[in-house]
Amino acid sequence: DGGITQSPKYLFRKEGQNVTLSCEQNLNHDAMYWYRQDPGQGLRLIYYSQIVNDFQKGDIAEGYSVSREKKESFPLTVTSAQKNPTAFYLCASSIRVQLSGANVLTFGAGSRLTVL
Amino acid sequence: DQQVKQNSPSLSVQEGRISILNCDYTNSMFDYFLWYKKYPAEGPTFLISISSIKDKNEDGRFTVFLNKSAKHLSLHIVPSQPGDSAVYFCAASGLVSNYQLIWGAGTKLIIKP
């Protein structure tokens, strides 16, 4: 079955530590995205990538970093510079960033990060 | 500044009746609107979309209505079923958002037996 796999599902981190969240897709999608969800808020875009070895900042990129060395993989590193990292993180993919038509995203199950 | 707003945090509906979820937006340049459904501890799943050039799109029990003059869209679910209990997100996109989705805060729908 094609889909998006995020790991780990739950992660605890001490303040000052970097942590990397994994996202792998086997949908052969070109575009991949990282979102953050906080209680009572919509999803906010952290980074997205339209093609291998290229990525763009979203609305809340500060304190995060990404890489796109392979089409299937788009890991997100939450650095110690992120002031409020406790959140639910969602990875998504789409065939491409649609310049016409609805940009329908397929999501992973999410990773919940808690900073102690 | 929230460009996409879902003003009702929650909605409770009797099983078998119609559920109406509302969404307002501020930017008239959005081209597409989408509805996603999300269960706890899972990622959102796509439900239905509508182009800004249409006023209605239907898919089975789900119908989305768009009122551009009011900058308002709604999702109708008829009849409502227990499995519809979830959080529903409205999202919008277009050149104005660099084709990225702008999300509302979500409405939690509870279907009562």
PDB file of C-alpha atoms in Angstrom:
ATOM      1  CA  ASP A   1       0.000   0.000   0.000  1.00  0.00           C
ATOM      2  CA  GLY A   2       1.301   3.412  -0.917  1.00  0.00           C
ATOM      3  CA  GLY A   3       1.467   6.040   1.754  1.00  0.00           C
ATOM      4  CA  ILE A   4       3.492   8.244   4.040  1.00  0.00           C
ATOM      5  CA  THR A   5       5.301   6.902   7.083  1.00  0.00           C
ATOM      6  CA  GLN A   6       6.275   9.212   9.907  1.00  0.00           C
ATOM      7  CA  SER A   7       8.462   8.149  12.810  1.00  0.00           C
ATOM      8  CA  PRO A   8       8.592   8.216  15.702  1.00  0.00           C
ATOM      9  CA  LYS A   9       4.933   8.641  16.607  1.00  0.00           C
ATOM     10  CA  TYR A  10       5.808  10.029  20.037  1.00  0.00           C
ATOM     11  CA  LEU A  11       9.056  11.723  20.997  1.00  0.00           C
ATOM     12  CA  PHE A  12      10.283  13.386  24.160  1.00  0.00           C
ATOM     13  CA  ARG A  13      13.171  15.793  24.152  1.00  0.00           C
ATOM     14  CA  LYS A  14      15.035  17.762  26.744  1.00  0.00           C
ATOM     15  CA  GLU A  15      15.449  21.466  26.242  1.00  0.00           C
ATOM     16  CA  GLY A  16      18.523  22.307  24.234  1.00  0.00           C
ATOM     17  CA  GLN A  17      18.523  19.084  22.227  1.00  0.00           C
ATOM     18  CA  ASN A  18      18.002  18.777  18.506  1.00  0.00           C
ATOM     19  CA  VAL A  19      15.638  16.085  17.285  1.00  0.00           C
ATOM     20  CA  THR A  20      14.948  14.734  13.798  1.00  0.00           C
ATOM     21  CA  LEU A  21      11.551  13.529  12.636  1.00  0.00           C
ATOM     22  CA  SER A  22      11.479  11.059   9.777  1.00  0.00           C
ATOM     23  CA  CYS A  23       9.098  11.169   6.806  1.00  0.00           C
ATOM     24  CA  GLU A  24       9.144   8.600   4.010  1.00  0.00           C
ATOM     25  CA  GLN A  25       6.702   8.280   1.100  1.00  0.00           C
ATOM     26  CA  ASN A  26       6.289   5.603  -1.552  1.00  0.00           C
ATOM     27  CA  LEU A  27       3.701   7.468  -3.607  1.00  0.00           C
ATOM     28  CA  ASN A  28       6.249   8.725  -6.133  1.00  0.00           C
ATOM     29  CA  HIS A  29       5.187  12.281  -5.298  1.00  0.00           C
ATOM     30  CA  ASP A  30       7.475  15.149  -6.224  1.00  0.00           C
ATOM     31  CA  ALA A  31       6.363  17.583  -3.527  1.00  0.00           C
ATOM     32  CA  MET A  32       6.661  17.095   0.222  1.00  0.00           C
ATOM     33  CA  TYR A  33       5.651  19.296   3.142  1.00  0.00           C
ATOM     34  CA  TRP A  34       6.024  19.675   6.886  1.00  0.00           C
ATOM     35  CA  TYR A  35       3.246  21.202   8.949  1.00  0.00           C
ATOM     36  CA  ARG A  36       2.859  21.952  12.623  1.00  0.00           C
ATOM     37  CA  GLN A  37      -0.471  21.709  14.429  1.00  0.00           C
ATOM     38  CA  ASP A  38      -1.134  23.335  17.798  1.00  0.00           C
ATOM     39  CA  PRO A  39      -4.384  22.998  19.769  1.00  0.00           C
ATOM     40  CA  GLY A  40      -7.164  25.202  18.418  1.00  0.00           C
ATOM     41  CA  GLN A  41      -5.153  26.257  15.404  1.00  0.00           C
ATOM     42  CA  GLY A  42      -4.991  25.275  11.789  1.00  0.00           C
ATOM     43  CA  LEU A  43      -2.001  23.630  10.218  1.00  0.00           C
ATOM     44  CA  ARG A  44       0.975  25.929   9.704  1.00  0.00           C
ATOM     45  CA  LEU A  45       3.538  25.284   6.996  1.00  0.00           C
ATOM     46  CA  ILE A  46       7.146  24.871   8.153  1.00  0.00           C
ATOM     47  CA  TYR A  47       8.967  23.858   4.968  1.00  0.00           C
ATOM     48  CA  TYR A  48       8.123  22.370   1.623  1.00  0.00           C
ATOM     49  CA  SER A  49      10.090  20.824  -1.206  1.00  0.00           C
ATOM     50  CA  GLN A  50       9.018  20.645  -4.826  1.00  0.00           C
ATOM     51  CA  ILE A  51      11.939  18.566  -6.036  1.00  0.00           C
ATOM     52  CA  VAL A  52      15.000  16.719  -4.776  1.00  0.00           C
ATOM     53  CA  ASN A  53      17.769  18.964  -3.400  1.00  0.00           C
ATOM     54  CA  ASP A  54      15.448  21.966  -3.259  1.00  0.00           C
ATOM     55  CA  PHE A  55      13.202  23.279  -0.488  1.00  0.00           C
ATOM     56  CA  GLN A  56      11.517  26.522   0.553  1.00  0.00           C
ATOM     57  CA  LYS A  57      10.653  28.055   3.885  1.00  0.00           C
ATOM     58  CA  GLY A  58       7.032  28.164   4.918  1.00  0.00           C
ATOM     59  CA  ASP A  59       5.392  30.534   7.371  1.00  0.00           C
ATOM     60  CA  ILE A  60       7.157  29.297  10.515  1.00  0.00           C
ATOM     61  CA  ALA A  61      10.568  27.973   9.423  1.00  0.00           C
ATOM     62  CA  GLU A  62      12.606  29.560  12.228  1.00  0.00           C
ATOM     63  CA  GLY A  63      14.205  26.931  14.444  1.00  0.00           C
ATOM     64  CA  TYR A  64      13.666  24.123  11.933  1.00  0.00           C
ATOM     65  CA  SER A  65      15.786  22.608   9.160  1.00  0.00           C
ATOM     66  CA  VAL A  66      15.098  20.065   6.420  1.00  0.00           C
ATOM     67  CA  SER A  67      16.884  18.144   3.689  1.00  0.00           C
ATOM     68  CA  ARG A  68      15.659  16.462   0.500  1.00  0.00           C
ATOM     69  CA  GLU A  69      18.433  14.180  -0.681  1.00  0.00           C
ATOM     70  CA  LYS A  70      16.036  11.535  -1.973  1.00  0.00           C
ATOM     71  CA  LYS A  71      12.604  11.848  -3.558  1.00  0.00           C
ATOM     72  CA  GLU A  72      11.129   9.502  -0.959  1.00  0.00           C
ATOM     73  CA  SER A  73      12.493  11.184   2.146  1.00  0.00           C
ATOM     74  CA  PHE A  74      12.025  14.596   3.772  1.00  0.00           C
ATOM     75  CA  PRO A  75      13.330  14.627   7.362  1.00  0.00           C
ATOM     76  CA  LEU A  76      12.651  17.560   9.671  1.00  0.00           C
ATOM     77  CA  THR A  77      15.106  18.627  12.374  1.00  0.00           C
ATOM     78  CA  VAL A  78      13.712  20.605  15.283  1.00  0.00           C
ATOM     79  CA  THR A  79      16.655  22.543  16.620  1.00  0.00           C
ATOM     80  CA  SER A  80      17.275  24.028  20.046  1.00  0.00           C
ATOM     81  CA  ALA A  81      16.590  27.421  18.464  1.00  0.00           C
ATOM     82  CA  GLN A  82      12.890  26.583  18.178  1.00  0.00           C
ATOM     83  CA  LYS A  83      11.420  28.353  21.196  1.00  0.00           C
ATOM     84  CA  ASN A  84       8.210  26.374  21.550  1.00  0.00           C
ATOM     85  CA  PRO A  85       8.725  22.991  19.882  1.00  0.00           C
ATOM     86  CA  THR A  86       6.057  20.977  21.694  1.00  0.00           C
ATOM     87  CA  ALA A  87       3.479  20.247  18.988  1.00  0.00           C
ATOM     88  CA  PHE A  88       2.013  17.695  16.597  1.00  0.00           C
ATOM     89  CA  TYR A  89       4.028  17.521  13.370  1.00  0.00           C
ATOM     90  CA  LEU A  90       2.522  16.367  10.105  1.00  0.00           C
ATOM     91  CA  CYS A  91       4.330  15.401   6.929  1.00  0.00           C
ATOM     92  CA  ALA A  92       2.486  15.440   3.621  1.00  0.00           C
ATOM     93  CA  SER A  93       3.118  14.935  -0.062  1.00  0.00           C
ATOM     94  CA  SER A  94       1.480  15.758  -3.359  1.00  0.00           C
ATOM     95  CA  ILE A  95       2.150  14.830  -6.957  1.00  0.00           C
ATOM     96  CA  ARG A  96       3.473  18.351  -7.431  1.00  0.00           C
ATOM     97  CA  VAL A  97       2.702  21.846  -6.252  1.00  0.00           C
ATOM     98  CA  GLN A  98      -0.347  22.412  -8.397  1.00  0.00           C
ATOM     99  CA  LEU A  99      -0.299  25.631 -10.349  1.00  0.00           C
ATOM    100  CA  SER A 100      -3.856  24.949 -11.389  1.00  0.00           C
ATOM    101  CA  GLY A 101      -6.387  22.734  -9.772  1.00  0.00           C
ATOM    102  CA  ALA A 102      -6.674  21.863  -6.122  1.00  0.00           C
ATOM    103  CA  ASN A 103      -3.387  20.956  -4.453  1.00  0.00           C
ATOM    104  CA  VAL A 104      -4.521  17.742  -2.774  1.00  0.00           C
ATOM    105  CA  LEU A 105      -2.114  16.599  -0.087  1.00  0.00           C
ATOM    106  CA  THR A 106      -1.720  13.113   1.367  1.00  0.00           C
ATOM    107  CA  PHE A 107      -0.719  13.145   5.035  1.00  0.00           C
ATOM    108  CA  GLY A 108       1.192  10.853   7.322  1.00  0.00           C
ATOM    109  CA  ALA A 109      -0.141   9.906  10.757  1.00  0.00           C
ATOM    110  CA  GLY A 110       1.925  12.563  12.519  1.00  0.00           C
ATOM    111  CA  SER A 111       4.598  12.761  15.204  1.00  0.00           C
ATOM    112  CA  ARG A 112       3.938  14.261  18.604  1.00  0.00           C
ATOM    113  CA  LEU A 113       6.972  15.993  20.078  1.00  0.00           C
ATOM    114  CA  THR A 114       7.051  16.935  23.745  1.00  0.00           C
ATOM    115  CA  VAL A 115       9.853  19.000  25.219  1.00  0.00           C
ATOM    116  CA  LEU A 116      10.436  18.326  28.894  1.00  0.00           C
TER     117      LEU A 116
ATOM    118  CA  ASP B   1      -4.186  37.643  10.417  1.00  0.00           C
ATOM    119  CA  GLN B   2      -6.339  34.586   9.806  1.00  0.00           C
ATOM    120  CA  GLN B   3      -7.239  34.366   6.155  1.00  0.00           C
ATOM    121  CA  VAL B   4      -9.390  31.268   6.629  1.00  0.00           C
ATOM    122  CA  LYS B   5     -11.704  31.096   9.617  1.00  0.00           C
ATOM    123  CA  GLN B   6     -13.846  28.372  11.075  1.00  0.00           C
ATOM    124  CA  ASN B   7     -15.737  30.145  13.795  1.00  0.00           C
ATOM    125  CA  SER B   8     -17.398  27.119  15.368  1.00  0.00           C
ATOM    126  CA  PRO B   9     -14.923  25.037  17.393  1.00  0.00           C
ATOM    127  CA  SER B  10     -17.474  22.245  17.709  1.00  0.00           C
ATOM    128  CA  LEU B  11     -20.831  21.074  16.399  1.00  0.00           C
ATOM    129  CA  SER B  12     -23.135  18.344  17.665  1.00  0.00           C
ATOM    130  CA  VAL B  13     -25.634  16.684  15.290  1.00  0.00           C
ATOM    131  CA  GLN B  14     -28.072  13.809  15.624  1.00  0.00           C
ATOM    132  CA  GLU B  15     -27.301  10.719  13.564  1.00  0.00           C
ATOM    133  CA  GLY B  16     -29.247  10.745  10.288  1.00  0.00           C
ATOM    134  CA  ARG B  17     -29.651  14.536  10.227  1.00  0.00           C
ATOM    135  CA  ILE B  18     -27.724  17.066   8.174  1.00  0.00           C
ATOM    136  CA  SER B  19     -24.379  18.416   9.387  1.00  0.00           C
ATOM    137  CA  ILE B  20     -23.406  21.869   8.126  1.00  0.00           C
ATOM    138  CA  LEU B  21     -19.839  23.035   8.656  1.00  0.00           C
ATOM    139  CA  ASN B  22     -18.965  26.628   7.848  1.00  0.00           C
ATOM    140  CA  CYS B  23     -15.836  28.415   6.709  1.00  0.00           C
ATOM    141  CA  ASP B  24     -15.146  32.091   5.946  1.00  0.00           C
ATOM    142  CA  TYR B  25     -12.213  33.575   4.103  1.00  0.00           C
ATOM    143  CA  THR B  26     -10.882  37.072   3.633  1.00  0.00           C
ATOM    144  CA  ASN B  27      -8.896  36.929   0.391  1.00  0.00           C
ATOM    145  CA  SER B  28     -11.007  36.948  -2.759  1.00  0.00           C
ATOM    146  CA  MET B  29      -8.004  35.757  -4.801  1.00  0.00           C
ATOM    147  CA  PHE B  30      -8.125  32.162  -3.570  1.00  0.00           C
ATOM    148  CA  ASP B  31      -8.679  29.752  -6.484  1.00  0.00           C
ATOM    149  CA  TYR B  32      -9.527  26.520  -4.714  1.00  0.00           C
ATOM    150  CA  PHE B  33     -11.087  25.458  -1.446  1.00  0.00           C
ATOM    151  CA  LEU B  34     -10.688  22.058   0.150  1.00  0.00           C
ATOM    152  CA  TRP B  35     -12.186  20.174   3.067  1.00  0.00           C
ATOM    153  CA  TYR B  36     -10.196  17.652   5.071  1.00  0.00           C
ATOM    154  CA  LYS B  37     -11.311  15.300   7.819  1.00  0.00           C
ATOM    155  CA  LYS B  38      -9.076  14.348  10.744  1.00  0.00           C
ATOM    156  CA  TYR B  39      -9.416  11.637  13.375  1.00  0.00           C
ATOM    157  CA  PRO B  40      -7.412  11.913  16.624  1.00  0.00           C
ATOM    158  CA  ALA B  41      -3.732  10.939  16.332  1.00  0.00           C
ATOM    159  CA  GLU B  42      -4.031  10.611  12.558  1.00  0.00           C
ATOM    160  CA  GLY B  43      -3.221  12.843   9.626  1.00  0.00           C
ATOM    161  CA  PRO B  44      -5.984  14.692   7.777  1.00  0.00           C
ATOM    162  CA  THR B  45      -7.598  12.982   4.794  1.00  0.00           C
ATOM    163  CA  PHE B  46      -8.953  14.832   1.770  1.00  0.00           C
ATOM    164  CA  LEU B  47     -12.740  14.942   1.428  1.00  0.00           C
ATOM    165  CA  ILE B  48     -13.831  17.288  -1.315  1.00  0.00           C
ATOM    166  CA  SER B  49     -12.762  20.452  -3.108  1.00  0.00           C
ATOM    167  CA  ILE B  50     -14.347  23.258  -5.099  1.00  0.00           C
ATOM    168  CA  SER B  51     -12.999  25.701  -7.647  1.00  0.00           C
ATOM    169  CA  SER B  52     -13.706  29.391  -7.205  1.00  0.00           C
ATOM    170  CA  ILE B  53     -15.531  29.382 -10.540  1.00  0.00           C
ATOM    171  CA  LYS B  54     -18.180  26.992  -9.226  1.00  0.00           C
ATOM    172  CA  ASP B  55     -20.782  27.357  -6.514  1.00  0.00           C
ATOM    173  CA  LYS B  56     -21.425  23.715  -5.708  1.00  0.00           C
ATOM    174  CA  ASN B  57     -19.633  20.391  -5.786  1.00  0.00           C
ATOM    175  CA  GLU B  58     -21.119  17.101  -4.679  1.00  0.00           C
ATOM    176  CA  ASP B  59     -19.574  13.733  -3.847  1.00  0.00           C
ATOM    177  CA  GLY B  60     -21.887  11.166  -2.326  1.00  0.00           C
ATOM    178  CA  ARG B  61     -23.050  12.359   1.078  1.00  0.00           C
ATOM    179  CA  PHE B  62     -20.769  15.403   0.929  1.00  0.00           C
ATOM    180  CA  THR B  63     -21.629  18.680  -0.792  1.00  0.00           C
ATOM    181  CA  VAL B  64     -19.631  21.881  -0.661  1.00  0.00           C
ATOM    182  CA  PHE B  65     -21.273  25.221  -1.407  1.00  0.00           C
ATOM    183  CA  LEU B  66     -19.331  28.373  -2.249  1.00  0.00           C
ATOM    184  CA  ASN B  67     -20.730  31.894  -1.909  1.00  0.00           C
ATOM    185  CA  LYS B  68     -18.046  34.176  -3.323  1.00  0.00           C
ATOM    186  CA  SER B  69     -19.845  37.423  -2.635  1.00  0.00           C
ATOM    187  CA  ALA B  70     -20.017  36.509   1.049  1.00  0.00           C
ATOM    188  CA  LYS B  71     -16.558  34.846   1.026  1.00  0.00           C
ATOM    189  CA  HIS B  72     -18.164  31.852   2.645  1.00  0.00           C
ATOM    190  CA  LEU B  73     -18.223  28.135   2.030  1.00  0.00           C
ATOM    191  CA  SER B  74     -20.011  25.308   3.753  1.00  0.00           C
ATOM    192  CA  LEU B  75     -19.774  21.542   3.842  1.00  0.00           C
ATOM    193  CA  HIS B  76     -23.023  19.598   4.073  1.00  0.00           C
ATOM    194  CA  ILE B  77     -23.046  15.984   5.180  1.00  0.00           C
ATOM    195  CA  VAL B  78     -26.315  14.143   4.588  1.00  0.00           C
ATOM    196  CA  PRO B  79     -27.182  11.884   6.306  1.00  0.00           C
ATOM    197  CA  SER B  80     -24.720  12.175   9.186  1.00  0.00           C
ATOM    198  CA  GLN B  81     -23.237   8.908  10.397  1.00  0.00           C
ATOM    199  CA  PRO B  82     -21.281   8.019  13.575  1.00  0.00           C
ATOM    200  CA  GLY B  83     -18.090   7.614  11.527  1.00  0.00           C
ATOM    201  CA  ASP B  84     -18.360  11.260  10.535  1.00  0.00           C
ATOM    202  CA  SER B  85     -17.361  12.295  14.048  1.00  0.00           C
ATOM    203  CA  ALA B  86     -13.997  13.987  13.484  1.00  0.00           C
ATOM    204  CA  VAL B  87     -12.374  17.384  13.132  1.00  0.00           C
ATOM    205  CA  TYR B  88     -13.046  19.051   9.784  1.00  0.00           C
ATOM    206  CA  PHE B  89     -10.598  21.530   8.327  1.00  0.00           C
ATOM    207  CA  CYS B  90     -11.271  24.023   5.597  1.00  0.00           C
ATOM    208  CA  ALA B  91      -8.306  25.123   3.458  1.00  0.00           C
ATOM    209  CA  ALA B  92      -7.781  27.546   0.577  1.00  0.00           C
ATOM    210  CA  SER B  93      -5.095  28.027  -2.028  1.00  0.00           C
ATOM    211  CA  GLY B  94      -4.154  30.087  -5.046  1.00  0.00           C
ATOM    212  CA  LEU B  95      -1.435  32.222  -6.551  1.00  0.00           C
ATOM    213  CA  VAL B  96      -1.929  34.594  -3.616  1.00  0.00           C
ATOM    214  CA  SER B  97      -0.639  31.868  -1.255  1.00  0.00           C
ATOM    215  CA  ASN B  98       2.011  30.605  -3.677  1.00  0.00           C
ATOM    216  CA  TYR B  99      -0.307  27.628  -4.162  1.00  0.00           C
ATOM    217  CA  GLN B 100       0.205  26.536  -0.570  1.00  0.00           C
ATOM    218  CA  LEU B 101      -2.822  25.657   1.515  1.00  0.00           C
ATOM    219  CA  ILE B 102      -4.023  28.152   4.113  1.00  0.00           C
ATOM    220  CA  TRP B 103      -5.890  26.315   6.844  1.00  0.00           C
ATOM    221  CA  GLY B 104      -8.741  27.119   9.162  1.00  0.00           C
ATOM    222  CA  ALA B 105      -8.567  26.091  12.831  1.00  0.00           C
ATOM    223  CA  GLY B 106     -11.000  23.204  12.383  1.00  0.00           C
ATOM    224  CA  THR B 107     -14.470  22.287  13.659  1.00  0.00           C
ATOM    225  CA  LYS B 108     -15.001  19.212  15.787  1.00  0.00           C
ATOM    226  CA  LEU B 109     -18.134  17.383  14.614  1.00  0.00           C
ATOM    227  CA  ILE B 110     -19.848  15.051  17.065  1.00  0.00           C
ATOM    228  CA  ILE B 111     -22.566  12.759  15.751  1.00  0.00           C
ATOM    229  CA  LYS B 112     -24.960  11.673  18.496  1.00  0.00           C
ATOM    230  CA  PRO B 113     -26.654   8.268  18.223  1.00  0.00           C
TER     231      PRO B 113
END
